[in-house]
Amino acid sequence: MGSNAGALEPINETLGMYSQLFMLLAAMAYVVVFVFFALDLAKSNKTIAEMDAAALKEDEKLLVGAGVGSVSKMGRGRRGEEVRPDRVSEDIVSDKMNYTKLSANRPMARIAVALMWLAMLLHGFAVVSRAFAAHRVPWGNMYEFMTTGALVVSVVYLVVLFFKDLRFVGSFISGLVTLMLCSATIGFPTPVGHLVPALQSPWIVIHVSIAVAASALFAISFAMNVLQLIQHARMKRIATGQQDKLPFMRLVPGAGALENFAYRINTISFVMWTFTVIAGAIWAEAAWGRYWGWDPKEVWSFVIWVVYAGYLHARATGGWTGPRSAWLSIIGFLCVVFNFTIVNIFFNGLHSYAGV
Amino acid sequence: MAKNKRNAKNAGDAPALGFVGSMRWIWTQLTSMPTALFLLLLLAVAAVPGSIFPQRSANPEVVVQYLEQHPVAGPWLDKFQMFEVYSSVWFSAIYLLLFISLVGCILPRIKKHAKALRTPPPRTPAKMQRLPQYTSLEIIEGESDTPDDDQVIEDTYKILKKRGYRVERRKDATGRSVAAERGYIREIGNILFHVSLLGVLAAAGIGQSFGYGGQRVLVEGETFVNSLVAYDSFTPGSSFSADDLPGYSVKLDKFDIVFDRESKDYFGQPIDFTAHVQVRKDADSQPVEEELKVNKPLRINGADVYLVGNGYAPVVTVRDGKGNISYSGPLVSVPQDSVYTSLMVLKVPDASPEQLGFQGFLLPTAVIGEDNISRSADPNAINPLLQLNSFYGDLGLDSGNPQNVYVLDTDKMKELNNRNLKAGGISLAAGETYELPNNLGSITFDDLKRYVALDVNYDPGKLPIAIFAGLALLGLIVSMFTPRRRVWVKLINEDGKRKIEYALLARGEDPRLEREAVELQKIFDKAWPLASQEQDLGAVNG
């Protein structure tokens, strides 16, 4: 860093305008993505129902032929995987969340993913051009946190899609990204500008980027945990012979698979959050003379850390797995959102300059 | 014995445990995982009020204000230590209990793991089919590379050793086998993480008690010599002694602010603060020129000096009614807005025949608005103007009660200059002098300087905290991402066919166990000629 800030490069206002324009275009594109993911849920659900009906007939034939009596609807596989009552969706959505032969059979989802790439590229241009316009990292204020954070969510999701079939959270993710872009553009419109002196530190690159990445992962595991709870409740209903009220959940893996996947993500994001807090403390020491001063932002970062630590311990404790630990993860994410929004806007603290 | 007797007497009641028994019961409860989990979540909840209510440690003046505004709820909240949450009895109780619980949990684990490290991998189970990730492979006989029994065991030993397992060759009634375990470091990482957290807490506590914090306002040209009297406010730790203050000095030559002049949205927003200072490590050493910035503290002899604020200090001279200079020097003013409209209060107790008091504003760039009222248009001092009211009489400084230097107590004073009076208010540009009415004296605006507010901090715990935090992170990563798993490989002879059976067992979370099983199979396939894989019998359900 140059010692003389008089040498700060001037802001490129024109590029900044283009950035804002592309941000709007990206938001619109994500809306379309959301619609296609929603259409996919509706359509695939119908297809699966038809296939299920066909398979059921075949099953009955087979069962009669084999002379097997009643088959329990719920059970546990040898590896502890749930055997699900809606057996056809097993072929479409595997509990390991891998792509299967039948998973290609979702045209709406394929269109949604292709469009999401387009939206992400527009979004990426908007974020990167803003960085170039300001000659610095694009996360110096609330608008920039939100737009860059949304980009991270989008990119992480699209990359994970290469390896795992997570299209069942597509509507959640595209909805979340749209929401983030809209609230950034409407709630915190901020023209591109220089960083205030308090933020001029190499630590902004490390501390904030890891915080944003960790939050993006927390968001994904939150989605998984919510679906886990819904799936859990649904399975319970079905097991007691009640009607399946949420048939679109056939597209979603079993509760156990969701729980395990969310846990894996949470271990990574917990480590990243720990690093965020440590890096933040080091920066705080350089700027304010102490690692930790219980500033509202610090308090809530601590609360988040403790809640997720509780979640990890709960998973290791008998009787606290399943829905209970899922709730802890959900509360943890709500704290992340709270820290990101309410604390930034309404709580007066040393982090306030980063607010609005 | 005594315990038994009592038990017999109160057969219907809960069994009496006696003192030692009760203590043991409490200890067991406290160190159990559900208790730890409960305390952990309680800690999260208990931390929240500190973000809602103002805290004395951070903003004591806001707490005073809050108490004034909430005369009913305020004192109650204060009783429950809501304004010092993080040093409160209840918050301390939670985290101390949590750490005791942690110690009680960690100690047995250390003991257990120390034993595990010296214990060979466990016995090969008789029925391996029951384990997860079970595979059975048949050895094809008669090939050129068909291994004999010794070869199989030896190869397996080498393969597993290479993959980081601790391996043991076995021979018992059921046959020959290899037992292996890896990932002992997972538990070491876990223990390291928890112990390091204790380290952070201890280092923070010890560091705080030996350290100190202080504030000082320094005007351009002034020198701060590190000693108790030089501080405007000083907070020592409980074990701090004033002899520990290193005798360095910091002279503020010049303070520069760069304002944004290009952007129309952020015109006038500060984008850089630089204090040019001369530092002497001790009284004898040569001064060294250094730059102090917001994110770049001075680190001198273990103490750190931070730039936390700044403002204007107009230099004024006040002569009293007798013509004597009764005040001369810079006066620290408090910026109120982004254009540095700054509040200033001047008390001149040495003036005679009457004590004098002034209060008003400094406008760095004064412009006259349509309503004929001057205001500041820019944070830089382009056209500085002092706008003051004056008072004479008793400043109230003789009562002995400490006064706020930024508040003028006008109870026993009479107004001398005010816009509403005939004499009008005082309006002084740089270099100008104003003669007070009634021959009570004069005030001159000599010069305008800037000042910086410095926080000085010494905390010997900083380095140990950083080290423990680093170790905690390292331990966390190791404990999260190194899998602990066991493998057994068994050579069996069934119906004249030789088979290799193997099974994997995860200890703790291990989402990649299956991948390891597949990987092992690939390696075995390469090592020996194998056929007919029988995998996961019974996994195909109903």
Coordinates of C-alpha atoms in Angstrom, one line a residue, chain B:
Chain B
M1 CA -20.3 -48.3 55.1
A2 CA -21.9 -45.1 56.4
K3 CA -23.5 -44.6 53.0
N4 CA -25.1 -48.1 53.1
K5 CA -26.6 -47.5 56.5
R6 CA -28.2 -44.3 55.4
N7 CA -29.4 -45.9 52.3
A8 CA -31.1 -48.6 54.3
K9 CA -32.8 -46.1 56.5
N10 CA -34.3 -44.0 53.8
A11 CA -35.1 -46.8 51.5
G12 CA -38.0 -45.0 49.9
D13 CA -36.1 -41.8 49.2
A14 CA -33.6 -41.2 46.5
P15 CA -30.3 -42.8 47.4
A16 CA -28.1 -40.6 49.5
L17 CA -24.7 -40.1 47.9
G18 CA -22.8 -38.5 50.8
F19 CA -20.6 -35.5 50.2
V20 CA -18.0 -37.1 48.0
G21 CA -20.7 -38.9 46.0
S22 CA -22.7 -35.7 45.5
M23 CA -19.6 -33.9 44.3
R24 CA -18.8 -36.8 41.9
W25 CA -22.4 -36.7 40.7
I26 CA -22.2 -32.9 40.1
W27 CA -18.9 -33.3 38.4
T28 CA -20.3 -36.0 36.1
Q29 CA -23.2 -33.9 35.3
L30 CA -21.1 -30.8 34.6
T31 CA -18.7 -32.6 32.4
S32 CA -21.3 -34.4 30.4
M33 CA -21.9 -33.4 26.8
P34 CA -25.5 -32.3 27.2
T35 CA -24.5 -29.9 29.9
A36 CA -21.6 -28.6 27.8
L37 CA -24.0 -28.1 25.0
F38 CA -26.5 -26.3 27.2
L39 CA -23.9 -24.0 28.6
L40 CA -22.6 -23.3 25.1
L41 CA -26.0 -22.2 23.9
L42 CA -26.6 -20.3 27.1
L43 CA -23.4 -18.4 26.5
A44 CA -24.6 -17.4 23.0
V45 CA -27.9 -16.1 24.5
A46 CA -26.1 -14.4 27.4
A47 CA -23.9 -12.5 25.0
V48 CA -26.8 -10.8 23.2
P49 CA -27.8 -8.1 25.7
G50 CA -24.3 -6.7 25.4
S51 CA -25.1 -5.8 21.8
I52 CA -28.4 -4.2 22.7
F53 CA -27.5 -2.1 25.7
P54 CA -24.6 0.3 25.7
Q55 CA -21.6 -1.0 27.6
R56 CA -19.5 0.9 30.1
S57 CA -16.3 -0.7 28.8
A58 CA -16.9 0.8 25.3
N59 CA -19.1 3.8 25.7
P60 CA -19.4 5.0 29.4
E61 CA -20.9 8.3 28.4
V62 CA -23.7 6.6 26.4
V63 CA -24.5 4.5 29.5
V64 CA -24.9 7.7 31.5
Q65 CA -27.2 9.1 28.8
Y66 CA -29.2 5.9 28.8
L67 CA -29.7 6.0 32.5
E68 CA -30.9 9.6 32.3
Q69 CA -33.4 8.7 29.5
H70 CA -34.7 5.6 31.3
P71 CA -35.1 6.6 34.9
V72 CA -37.2 3.5 35.7
A73 CA -35.8 0.7 33.7
G74 CA -32.2 2.0 33.7
P75 CA -31.4 1.3 37.4
W76 CA -32.9 -2.1 37.2
L77 CA -30.9 -3.0 34.1
D78 CA -27.9 -1.7 35.9
K79 CA -28.6 -4.0 38.9
F80 CA -28.6 -6.9 36.6
Q81 CA -25.3 -5.7 35.1
M82 CA -26.7 -5.1 31.7
F83 CA -24.2 -2.3 31.1
E84 CA -21.2 -4.5 31.8
V85 CA -22.5 -7.8 30.5
Y86 CA -19.1 -9.3 29.7
S87 CA -17.7 -8.8 33.2
S88 CA -21.0 -9.5 34.9
V89 CA -21.4 -12.2 37.5
W90 CA -23.8 -14.2 35.4
F91 CA -21.8 -14.1 32.1
S92 CA -18.6 -15.0 34.0
A93 CA -20.4 -17.8 35.7
I94 CA -21.5 -19.3 32.4
Y95 CA -18.2 -19.2 30.7
L96 CA -16.3 -20.4 33.8
L97 CA -18.7 -23.3 34.2
L98 CA -18.3 -24.0 30.5
F99 CA -14.5 -24.0 30.8
I100 CA -14.6 -26.2 33.9
S101 CA -16.9 -28.6 32.0
L102 CA -14.4 -28.4 29.2
V103 CA -11.5 -29.3 31.4
G104 CA -13.5 -32.1 32.9
C105 CA -14.2 -33.4 29.4
I106 CA -10.7 -32.9 28.0
L107 CA -8.7 -34.5 30.8
P108 CA -10.2 -38.0 30.5
R109 CA -9.9 -37.7 26.8
I110 CA -6.2 -36.9 26.9
K111 CA -5.7 -39.9 29.2
K112 CA -7.8 -42.1 27.0
H113 CA -6.1 -41.0 23.8
A114 CA -2.6 -41.3 25.3
K115 CA -3.5 -44.9 26.0
A116 CA -5.0 -45.4 22.5
L117 CA -1.7 -44.1 21.0
R118 CA 0.1 -46.9 22.8
T119 CA -2.4 -49.6 22.0
P120 CA -2.3 -51.7 18.8
P121 CA -5.3 -51.6 16.5
P122 CA -8.3 -53.6 17.9
R123 CA -8.9 -57.3 17.4
T124 CA -10.2 -58.4 14.1
P125 CA -14.0 -59.0 14.4
A126 CA -15.2 -62.5 13.8
K127 CA -18.1 -61.5 11.7
M128 CA -16.9 -58.7 9.4
Q129 CA -20.0 -58.8 7.2
R130 CA -21.8 -56.8 9.9
L131 CA -19.5 -53.9 9.5
P132 CA -20.1 -51.0 7.1
Q133 CA -18.1 -51.1 3.9
Y134 CA -17.6 -54.8 3.8
T135 CA -16.1 -56.5 0.7
S136 CA -15.1 -60.0 -0.1
L137 CA -12.7 -60.8 -3.0
E138 CA -11.7 -64.2 -4.3
I139 CA -8.0 -64.9 -5.1
I140 CA -7.6 -66.5 -8.5
E141 CA -5.3 -69.5 -8.1
G142 CA -2.6 -70.6 -10.6
E143 CA -1.8 -67.2 -12.1
S144 CA 1.8 -66.2 -12.4
D145 CA 1.3 -63.5 -9.8
T146 CA -1.0 -65.5 -7.4
P147 CA 0.3 -64.7 -3.9
D148 CA 0.8 -67.2 -1.1
D149 CA -0.7 -66.5 2.3
D150 CA 2.4 -64.8 3.6
Q151 CA 2.6 -62.6 0.5
V152 CA -1.1 -61.5 1.0
I153 CA -0.5 -60.5 4.6
E154 CA 2.8 -58.9 3.8
D155 CA 1.4 -56.9 0.9
T156 CA -1.6 -55.8 2.9
Y157 CA 0.7 -54.7 5.7
K158 CA 2.7 -52.6 3.3
I159 CA -0.3 -51.1 1.4
L160 CA -2.0 -50.0 4.6
K161 CA 1.2 -48.7 6.1
K162 CA 1.7 -46.6 3.0
R163 CA -1.8 -45.1 3.4
G164 CA -0.9 -43.9 6.9
Y165 CA -2.4 -46.7 8.9
R166 CA -1.0 -48.1 12.0
V167 CA -0.9 -51.8 11.1
E168 CA -0.8 -55.1 13.1
R169 CA -0.5 -58.6 11.7
R170 CA -2.6 -61.2 13.5
K171 CA -3.0 -64.9 13.6
D172 CA -5.7 -66.6 15.6
A173 CA -8.1 -69.5 15.4
T174 CA -10.1 -68.1 12.6
G175 CA -7.1 -67.4 10.4
R176 CA -4.7 -64.7 9.5
S177 CA -5.6 -61.1 9.4
V178 CA -4.3 -57.5 9.4
A179 CA -5.8 -54.9 11.7
A180 CA -5.2 -51.2 11.0
E181 CA -6.2 -47.9 12.3
R182 CA -5.4 -44.3 11.2
G183 CA -6.3 -40.8 12.1
Y184 CA -5.1 -40.7 15.7
I185 CA -4.2 -37.1 14.9
R186 CA -8.0 -36.3 14.7
E187 CA -8.3 -36.6 18.4
I188 CA -5.0 -34.8 19.0
G189 CA -6.4 -31.9 16.9
N190 CA -9.6 -31.9 18.9
I191 CA -7.7 -31.8 22.2
L192 CA -5.3 -29.1 20.8
F193 CA -8.3 -27.0 19.8
H194 CA -10.0 -27.1 23.2
V195 CA -6.8 -26.6 25.2
S196 CA -5.9 -23.7 23.0
L197 CA -9.2 -22.1 23.8
L198 CA -8.3 -22.3 27.4
G199 CA -5.0 -20.8 26.5
V200 CA -6.7 -17.8 24.8
L201 CA -8.8 -17.2 27.8
A202 CA -5.9 -17.4 30.3
A203 CA -3.6 -15.2 28.1
A204 CA -6.4 -12.6 27.8
G205 CA -6.9 -12.6 31.5
I206 CA -3.2 -12.4 32.4
G207 CA -2.4 -9.9 29.7
Q208 CA -5.2 -7.6 30.8
S209 CA -4.0 -7.6 34.4
F210 CA -0.5 -6.6 33.5
G211 CA -1.4 -4.2 30.8
Y212 CA -2.8 -0.7 30.6
G213 CA -4.7 1.5 28.3
G214 CA -4.7 5.3 28.1
Q215 CA -5.9 8.2 26.0
R216 CA -4.2 11.4 25.0
V217 CA -5.1 14.3 22.8
L218 CA -2.0 15.7 21.0
V219 CA -1.9 19.0 19.1
E220 CA 0.5 19.7 16.3
G221 CA 3.8 20.7 17.8
E222 CA 3.1 19.0 21.1
T223 CA 5.1 16.1 22.5
F224 CA 3.7 13.2 24.5
V225 CA 6.2 11.8 27.0
N226 CA 5.0 8.5 28.3
S227 CA 4.2 8.9 32.0
L228 CA 1.1 8.8 34.1
V229 CA 0.6 12.6 34.2
A230 CA 0.8 12.8 30.4
Y231 CA -2.4 10.9 29.9
D232 CA -5.9 12.4 29.7
S233 CA -7.3 9.2 31.0
F234 CA -5.6 6.0 32.1
T235 CA -6.9 2.5 32.9
P236 CA -4.3 0.2 34.5
G237 CA -4.6 -3.5 34.8
S238 CA -4.9 -5.0 38.4
S239 CA -1.2 -6.0 38.5
F240 CA 0.2 -3.0 36.6
S241 CA 2.8 -0.8 38.3
A242 CA 3.5 2.7 37.1
D243 CA 7.3 1.9 37.0
D244 CA 6.5 -0.4 34.1
L245 CA 5.8 2.6 31.8
P246 CA 8.6 2.8 29.2
G247 CA 9.8 6.4 28.9
Y248 CA 9.3 7.0 25.2
S249 CA 8.0 10.1 23.6
V250 CA 6.0 11.0 20.5
K251 CA 6.0 14.5 19.0
L252 CA 3.2 15.3 16.5
D253 CA 4.8 17.4 13.7
K254 CA 1.9 17.6 11.4
F255 CA -1.4 15.9 10.8
D256 CA -2.7 15.6 7.2
I257 CA -6.1 14.7 6.0
V258 CA -6.8 13.9 2.3
F259 CA -10.4 14.6 1.3
D260 CA -12.1 13.2 -1.7
R261 CA -12.2 16.0 -4.3
E262 CA -13.1 14.0 -7.4
S263 CA -16.3 12.1 -6.7
K264 CA -19.4 14.2 -6.7
D265 CA -21.1 11.6 -4.4
Y266 CA -18.4 11.6 -1.8
F267 CA -17.0 15.1 -2.1
G268 CA -15.3 16.1 1.1
Q269 CA -15.2 12.6 2.6
P270 CA -11.9 11.9 4.2
I271 CA -9.9 9.2 2.4
D272 CA -6.7 9.4 4.3
F273 CA -5.4 10.4 7.8
T274 CA -1.7 10.6 8.3
A275 CA 0.1 11.8 11.5
H276 CA 3.7 12.7 10.9
V277 CA 5.4 12.0 14.2
Q278 CA 8.9 11.9 15.8
V279 CA 9.4 9.0 18.1
R280 CA 12.1 8.7 20.7
K281 CA 12.4 5.1 22.2
D282 CA 13.7 6.6 25.4
A283 CA 15.0 9.9 26.7
D284 CA 18.5 9.4 25.3
S285 CA 17.8 8.1 21.8
Q286 CA 17.6 10.1 18.6
P287 CA 14.1 11.0 17.3
V288 CA 12.9 8.9 14.4
E289 CA 10.4 10.2 11.9
E290 CA 7.4 7.9 11.5
E291 CA 3.9 7.9 10.1
L292 CA 0.9 7.0 12.2
K293 CA -2.2 6.0 10.3
V294 CA -5.6 4.5 11.2
N295 CA -4.6 0.9 10.4
K296 CA -0.9 1.4 11.1
P297 CA -0.2 1.9 14.8
L298 CA 3.2 2.9 16.3
R299 CA 4.7 0.0 18.1
I300 CA 7.1 1.3 20.7
N301 CA 8.8 -0.8 23.4
G302 CA 5.9 -3.2 23.5
A303 CA 3.3 -0.5 23.7
D304 CA 1.1 0.4 20.8
V305 CA -0.1 3.8 19.9
Y306 CA -3.3 4.1 17.8
L307 CA -4.8 7.0 15.8
V308 CA -8.5 7.1 16.9
G309 CA -9.6 10.6 16.3
N310 CA -8.8 14.1 15.1
G311 CA -10.0 17.6 15.0
Y312 CA -9.1 21.3 15.0
A313 CA -7.4 23.1 17.8
P314 CA -7.7 26.9 17.4
V315 CA -4.9 28.8 19.1
V316 CA -6.3 31.7 21.0
T317 CA -5.0 34.4 23.4
V318 CA -7.2 35.9 26.1
R319 CA -6.3 39.1 27.8
D320 CA -8.2 40.1 30.9
G321 CA -9.6 43.5 32.0
K322 CA -6.1 44.5 33.3
G323 CA -4.4 43.7 30.0
N324 CA -2.6 40.6 31.3
I325 CA -2.5 37.4 29.2
S326 CA -4.7 35.0 31.1
Y327 CA -4.9 32.3 28.5
S328 CA -2.8 31.5 25.5
G329 CA -2.6 28.3 23.6
P330 CA -4.4 25.7 21.5
L331 CA -7.9 24.8 22.4
V332 CA -9.2 21.3 21.5
S333 CA -12.5 21.6 19.7
V334 CA -14.9 18.7 19.1
P335 CA -16.1 18.1 15.5
Q336 CA -19.8 17.7 15.3
D337 CA -20.3 16.9 11.6
S338 CA -18.6 15.9 8.4
V339 CA -17.6 19.5 7.6
Y340 CA -15.9 19.7 11.0
T341 CA -18.2 22.3 12.5
S342 CA -16.5 22.1 15.9
L343 CA -17.7 22.8 19.4
M344 CA -15.4 24.7 21.6
V345 CA -15.4 25.8 25.2
L346 CA -12.8 28.0 26.9
K347 CA -12.7 28.7 30.6
V348 CA -10.4 31.4 31.8
P349 CA -10.3 31.2 35.6
D350 CA -7.2 33.4 35.8
A351 CA -8.9 36.5 34.3
S352 CA -9.6 39.4 36.6
P353 CA -11.4 41.3 37.7
E354 CA -14.0 38.7 36.4
Q355 CA -13.5 35.1 35.3
L356 CA -14.3 34.7 31.7
G357 CA -15.9 31.9 29.8
F358 CA -16.4 31.4 26.0
Q359 CA -18.4 28.8 24.1
G360 CA -19.3 28.5 20.5
F361 CA -18.2 26.9 17.3
L362 CA -15.2 26.9 14.9
L363 CA -16.3 26.9 11.3
P364 CA -13.3 25.7 9.2
T365 CA -14.7 27.2 5.9
A366 CA -17.3 29.8 6.9
V367 CA -19.9 30.8 4.4
I368 CA -22.9 33.1 5.1
G369 CA -26.2 31.5 4.2
E370 CA -29.3 33.2 2.9
D371 CA -30.6 33.4 6.5
N372 CA -27.5 35.4 7.3
I373 CA -26.2 32.6 9.5
S374 CA -22.6 31.4 9.0
R375 CA -22.0 27.7 8.6
S376 CA -19.1 25.6 7.5
A377 CA -19.1 24.5 3.9
D378 CA -16.0 22.3 3.9
P379 CA -13.9 20.3 6.3
N380 CA -10.7 21.9 5.3
A381 CA -9.7 25.2 6.9
I382 CA -10.1 27.5 3.9
N383 CA -11.8 30.4 5.8
P384 CA -11.7 29.6 9.5
L385 CA -14.1 31.5 11.7
L386 CA -14.7 31.4 15.4
Q387 CA -18.3 32.2 16.5
L388 CA -18.5 32.6 20.2
N389 CA -20.7 33.7 23.0
S390 CA -18.9 35.0 26.1
F391 CA -19.7 35.1 29.8
Y392 CA -18.3 36.6 32.9
G393 CA -18.6 35.8 36.6
D394 CA -17.9 32.6 38.6
L395 CA -16.8 29.5 36.5
G396 CA -17.7 27.3 39.4
L397 CA -14.2 25.7 39.4
D398 CA -13.5 26.5 43.0
S399 CA -16.0 24.1 44.4
G400 CA -13.6 21.2 43.9
N401 CA -16.1 19.1 41.9
P402 CA -14.6 17.8 38.7
Q403 CA -16.0 19.5 35.7
N404 CA -16.3 18.4 32.1
V405 CA -13.9 20.6 30.1
Y406 CA -16.3 20.6 27.1
V407 CA -19.2 22.0 29.1
L408 CA -19.4 25.6 30.4
D409 CA -21.4 25.9 33.7
T410 CA -23.1 29.3 33.3
D411 CA -25.2 29.1 36.4
K412 CA -23.2 31.8 38.2
M413 CA -22.2 33.7 35.1
K414 CA -23.7 36.6 33.2
E415 CA -23.9 36.7 29.4
L416 CA -21.5 39.2 27.8
N417 CA -21.7 38.4 24.1
N418 CA -24.6 36.7 22.4
R419 CA -26.4 37.3 19.1
N420 CA -29.5 38.4 21.1
L421 CA -27.7 40.9 23.1
K422 CA -26.9 44.5 22.0
A423 CA -23.2 43.6 22.0
G424 CA -23.8 40.7 19.6
G425 CA -21.9 37.5 19.3
I426 CA -18.1 37.3 18.7
S427 CA -17.1 36.5 15.2
L428 CA -13.3 36.1 14.7
A429 CA -11.4 35.3 11.5
A430 CA -7.8 34.2 11.8
G431 CA -5.5 36.9 13.2
E432 CA -8.4 39.0 14.4
T433 CA -8.9 40.3 18.0
Y434 CA -12.2 41.2 19.6
E435 CA -12.4 43.6 22.5
L436 CA -14.9 42.4 25.1
P437 CA -17.6 44.8 26.3
N438 CA -17.2 46.6 29.7
N439 CA -13.4 46.5 29.3
L440 CA -13.3 42.9 30.6
G441 CA -10.6 42.0 28.2
S442 CA -10.0 40.7 24.7
I443 CA -9.8 37.5 22.7
T444 CA -7.5 36.9 19.7
F445 CA -7.7 34.0 17.2
D446 CA -4.0 33.5 16.5
D447 CA -3.7 30.3 14.5
L448 CA -5.4 27.1 13.7
K449 CA -3.8 23.7 14.3
R450 CA -5.0 20.1 14.1
Y451 CA -4.9 17.6 16.9
V452 CA -5.0 13.8 17.0
A453 CA -6.7 11.6 19.6
L454 CA -4.4 8.7 20.5
D455 CA -5.1 5.4 22.3
V456 CA -2.1 3.9 24.0
N457 CA -2.3 0.3 24.8
Y458 CA 0.0 -2.2 26.4
D459 CA -1.1 -5.8 26.6
P460 CA 1.5 -8.5 27.1
G461 CA -1.2 -11.1 26.4
K462 CA -1.4 -10.2 22.7
L463 CA 1.3 -12.5 21.4
P464 CA 0.3 -15.6 23.5
I465 CA -3.4 -15.0 22.4
A466 CA -2.3 -14.9 18.8
I467 CA -0.3 -18.1 19.2
F468 CA -3.2 -19.9 21.0
A469 CA -5.7 -18.7 18.4
G470 CA -3.5 -20.0 15.6
L471 CA -3.1 -23.4 17.4
A472 CA -6.9 -23.5 18.0
L473 CA -7.5 -23.0 14.3
L474 CA -4.9 -25.6 13.4
G475 CA -6.4 -28.1 15.8
L476 CA -9.9 -27.4 14.5
I477 CA -8.9 -28.0 10.9
V478 CA -7.1 -31.3 11.8
S479 CA -10.0 -32.5 13.9
M480 CA -12.6 -31.7 11.3
F481 CA -10.9 -33.0 8.2
T482 CA -8.7 -36.0 9.2
P483 CA -10.9 -39.1 9.3
R484 CA -10.3 -41.7 12.0
R485 CA -11.0 -45.1 10.6
R486 CA -10.2 -48.8 11.1
V487 CA -9.6 -51.4 8.5
W488 CA -9.5 -55.1 8.9
V489 CA -8.3 -57.4 6.2
K490 CA -8.8 -61.1 6.7
L491 CA -7.5 -64.1 4.6
I492 CA -10.0 -66.9 4.7
N493 CA -10.2 -70.4 3.3
E494 CA -13.7 -71.4 2.3
D495 CA -14.6 -74.5 0.3
G496 CA -11.1 -74.7 -0.9
K497 CA -11.2 -71.1 -2.2
R498 CA -9.0 -68.4 -0.7
K499 CA -10.8 -65.2 -0.1
I500 CA -9.8 -61.7 1.1
E501 CA -12.4 -60.1 3.3
Y502 CA -12.1 -56.6 4.4
A503 CA -14.2 -54.1 6.2
L504 CA -13.9 -50.4 7.2
L505 CA -15.3 -48.7 10.2
A506 CA -15.4 -45.0 10.8
R507 CA -14.8 -43.5 14.2
G508 CA -16.7 -40.3 14.2
E509 CA -17.9 -38.4 11.1
D510 CA -16.3 -39.8 8.0
P511 CA -18.2 -39.1 4.8
R512 CA -15.3 -40.4 2.7
L513 CA -15.2 -43.9 4.2
E514 CA -16.8 -45.4 1.1
R515 CA -14.4 -43.8 -1.2
E516 CA -11.5 -45.3 0.9
A517 CA -13.1 -48.7 0.5
V518 CA -13.3 -48.3 -3.3
E519 CA -9.7 -47.0 -3.3
L520 CA -8.5 -50.0 -1.3
Q521 CA -10.3 -52.4 -3.6
K522 CA -8.5 -50.8 -6.6
I523 CA -5.1 -51.2 -4.9
F524 CA -5.8 -54.9 -4.0
D525 CA -7.0 -55.5 -7.6
K526 CA -3.7 -54.2 -8.8
A527 CA -1.6 -56.2 -6.3
W528 CA -3.2 -59.7 -6.8
P529 CA -5.4 -61.5 -9.3
L530 CA -8.9 -61.2 -7.8
A531 CA -12.3 -62.3 -9.0
S532 CA -16.0 -62.3 -8.1
Q533 CA -16.7 -59.4 -5.9
E534 CA -19.4 -59.9 -3.3
Q535 CA -20.1 -56.5 -2.0
D536 CA -22.5 -55.4 0.6
L537 CA -24.6 -58.5 0.9
G538 CA -28.1 -57.6 2.1
A539 CA -27.7 -53.9 1.3
V540 CA -30.3 -54.3 -1.4
N541 CA -33.4 -53.9 0.7
G542 CA -36.8 -55.3 0.2

